[in-house]
Short mmCIF file of C-alpha atoms in Angstrom, two decimals:
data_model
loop_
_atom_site.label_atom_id
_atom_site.label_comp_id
_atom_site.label_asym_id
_atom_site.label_seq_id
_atom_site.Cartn_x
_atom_site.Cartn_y
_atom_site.Cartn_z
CA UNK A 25 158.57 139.75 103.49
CA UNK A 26 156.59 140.18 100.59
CA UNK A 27 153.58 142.92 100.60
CA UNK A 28 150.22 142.34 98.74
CA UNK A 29 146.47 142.42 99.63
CA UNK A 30 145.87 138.63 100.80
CA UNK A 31 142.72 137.55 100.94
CA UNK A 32 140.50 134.46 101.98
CA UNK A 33 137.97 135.38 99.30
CA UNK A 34 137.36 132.44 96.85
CA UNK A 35 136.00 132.09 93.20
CA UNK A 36 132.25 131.31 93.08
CA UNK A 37 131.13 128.71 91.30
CA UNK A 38 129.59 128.18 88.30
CA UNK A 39 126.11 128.38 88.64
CA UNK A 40 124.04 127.32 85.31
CA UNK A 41 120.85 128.51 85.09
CA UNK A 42 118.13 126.12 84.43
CA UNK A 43 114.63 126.59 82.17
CA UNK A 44 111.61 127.43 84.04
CA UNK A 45 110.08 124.26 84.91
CA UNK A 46 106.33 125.41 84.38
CA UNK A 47 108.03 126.01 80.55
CA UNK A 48 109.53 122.58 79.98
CA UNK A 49 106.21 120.87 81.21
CA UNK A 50 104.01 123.31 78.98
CA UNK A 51 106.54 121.67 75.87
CA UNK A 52 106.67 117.93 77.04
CA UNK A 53 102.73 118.30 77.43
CA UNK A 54 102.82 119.83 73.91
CA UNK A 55 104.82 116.54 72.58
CA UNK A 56 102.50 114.40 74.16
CA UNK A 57 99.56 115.95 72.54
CA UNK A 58 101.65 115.57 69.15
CA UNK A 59 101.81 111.75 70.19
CA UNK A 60 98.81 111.20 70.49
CA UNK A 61 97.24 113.47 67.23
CA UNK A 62 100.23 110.95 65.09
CA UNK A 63 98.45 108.31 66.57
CA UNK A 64 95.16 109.03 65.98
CA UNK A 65 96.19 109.14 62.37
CA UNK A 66 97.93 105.85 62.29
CA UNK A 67 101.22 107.25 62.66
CA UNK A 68 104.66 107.18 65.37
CA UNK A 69 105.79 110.68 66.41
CA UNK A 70 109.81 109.76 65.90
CA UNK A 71 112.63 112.44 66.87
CA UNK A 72 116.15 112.36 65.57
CA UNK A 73 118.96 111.04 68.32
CA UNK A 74 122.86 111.31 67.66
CA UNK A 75 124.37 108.19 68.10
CA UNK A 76 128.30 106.99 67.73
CA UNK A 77 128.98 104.67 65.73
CA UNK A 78 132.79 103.94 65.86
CA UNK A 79 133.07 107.61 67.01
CA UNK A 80 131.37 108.73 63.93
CA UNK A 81 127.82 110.79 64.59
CA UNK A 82 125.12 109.49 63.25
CA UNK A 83 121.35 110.15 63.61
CA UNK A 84 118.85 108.08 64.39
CA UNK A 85 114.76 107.97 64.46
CA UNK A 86 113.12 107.43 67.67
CA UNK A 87 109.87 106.80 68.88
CA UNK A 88 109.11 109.49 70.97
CA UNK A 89 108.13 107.55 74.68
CA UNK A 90 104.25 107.52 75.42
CA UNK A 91 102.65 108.85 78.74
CA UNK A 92 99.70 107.20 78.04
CA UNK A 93 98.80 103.64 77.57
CA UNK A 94 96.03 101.25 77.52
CA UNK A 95 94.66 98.30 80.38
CA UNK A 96 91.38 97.07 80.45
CA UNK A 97 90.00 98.69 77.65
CA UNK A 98 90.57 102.31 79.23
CA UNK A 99 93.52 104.91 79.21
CA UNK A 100 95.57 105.99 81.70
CA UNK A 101 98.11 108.53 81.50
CA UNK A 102 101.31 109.44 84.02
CA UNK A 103 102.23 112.61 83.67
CA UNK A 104 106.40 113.71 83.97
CA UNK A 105 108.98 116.40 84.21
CA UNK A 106 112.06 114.83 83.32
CA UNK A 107 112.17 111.68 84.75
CA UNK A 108 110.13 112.47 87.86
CA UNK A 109 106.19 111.40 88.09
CA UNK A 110 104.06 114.69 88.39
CA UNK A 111 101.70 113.64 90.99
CA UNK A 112 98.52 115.68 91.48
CA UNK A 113 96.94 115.22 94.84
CA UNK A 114 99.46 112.15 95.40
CA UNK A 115 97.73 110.21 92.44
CA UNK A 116 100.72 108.73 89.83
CA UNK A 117 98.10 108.20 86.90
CA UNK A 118 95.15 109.90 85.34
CA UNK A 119 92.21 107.33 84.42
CA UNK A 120 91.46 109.28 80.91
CA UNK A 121 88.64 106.98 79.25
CA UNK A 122 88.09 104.78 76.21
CA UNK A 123 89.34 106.49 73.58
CA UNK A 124 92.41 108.39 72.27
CA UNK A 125 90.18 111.47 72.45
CA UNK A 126 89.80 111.01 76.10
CA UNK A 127 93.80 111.22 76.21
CA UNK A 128 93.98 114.08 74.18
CA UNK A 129 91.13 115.91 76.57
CA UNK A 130 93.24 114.67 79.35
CA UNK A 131 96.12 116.71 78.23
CA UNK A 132 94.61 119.24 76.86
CA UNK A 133 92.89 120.14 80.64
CA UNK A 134 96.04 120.01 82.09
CA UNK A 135 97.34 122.50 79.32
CA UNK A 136 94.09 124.50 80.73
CA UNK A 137 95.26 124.12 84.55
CA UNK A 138 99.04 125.46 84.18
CA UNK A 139 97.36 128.43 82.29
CA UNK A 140 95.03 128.70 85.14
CA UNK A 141 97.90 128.51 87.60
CA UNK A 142 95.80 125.57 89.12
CA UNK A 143 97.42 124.97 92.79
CA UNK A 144 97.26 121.16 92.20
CA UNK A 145 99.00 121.26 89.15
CA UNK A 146 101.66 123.73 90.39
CA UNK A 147 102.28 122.07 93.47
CA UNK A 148 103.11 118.91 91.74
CA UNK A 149 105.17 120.27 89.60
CA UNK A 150 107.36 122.29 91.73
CA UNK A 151 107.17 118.62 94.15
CA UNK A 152 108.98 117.42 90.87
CA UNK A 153 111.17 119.32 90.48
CA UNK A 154 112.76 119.66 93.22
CA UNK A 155 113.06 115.36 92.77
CA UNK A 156 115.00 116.55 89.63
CA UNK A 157 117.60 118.61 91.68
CA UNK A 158 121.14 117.46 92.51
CA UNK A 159 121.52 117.26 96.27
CA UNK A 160 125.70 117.79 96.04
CA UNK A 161 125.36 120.34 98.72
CA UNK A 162 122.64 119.40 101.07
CA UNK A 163 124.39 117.48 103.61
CA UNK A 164 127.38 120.21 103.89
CA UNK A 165 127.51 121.75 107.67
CA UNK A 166 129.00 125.18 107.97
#
């Protein structure tokens, strides 16, 4: 028989760590604002993409997607982390006003309520996500 220390201990997995969500909102609300100032001055916000094109890289410009946009002669905006609607109070969209300026006030307040550590805002936030999350795990009895 052979002799060595057995054991039932397995390797952990990898666990990535992920960016502080309150961070990555604070920068998406920061290219929104940027949106909106290009627009105020008659110009599209673009970022560069890699594409492949016949497995070569390439980059590309591309509009950077709006949160905002316009119906009935007023602004509304929706804000996001990731993919996920941050909803404040259960509300999906902000009413904003008339103008551009109203969108960039819009923003700019919520800017003011993660500073704040406004409840509302943080509350939604964290409600997003956790929408973001991969469930892999969650349905795994031990």
């Amino acid at each position: 028989m052979i002799e060595l220390n057995f054991s039932n201990k397995q390797k952990p997995m990898a666990v990535v760590k992920r960016n502080d969500p309150v961070k990555v909102f604070r920068a998406a609300l920061a290219q929104q604002l940027n949106v909106v100032a290009q627009e105020l001055n008659g110009k599209t916000l673009t970022i560069e993409r890699r594409r492949y094109h016949h497995g070569k890289p390439t980059t590309i410009a591309v509009p950077v997607r709006k949160w905002y946009w316009a119906d009935d002669g007023e602004y509304y905006l929706i804000l996001r982390y990731s993919s996920q609607k941050v909803k404040i109070r259960g509300y999906e969209s902000i009413r904003c006003g008339a103008t551009l300026g109203h969108v960039q006030a819009t923003l700019n307040r919520v800017v003011e309520a993660l500073d704040d550590q406004d409840e509302d805002v943080l509350v939604a936030l964290d409600d997003a996500f956790e929408r973001t999350r991969w469930k892999k795990f969650t349905n795994v009895q031990s």
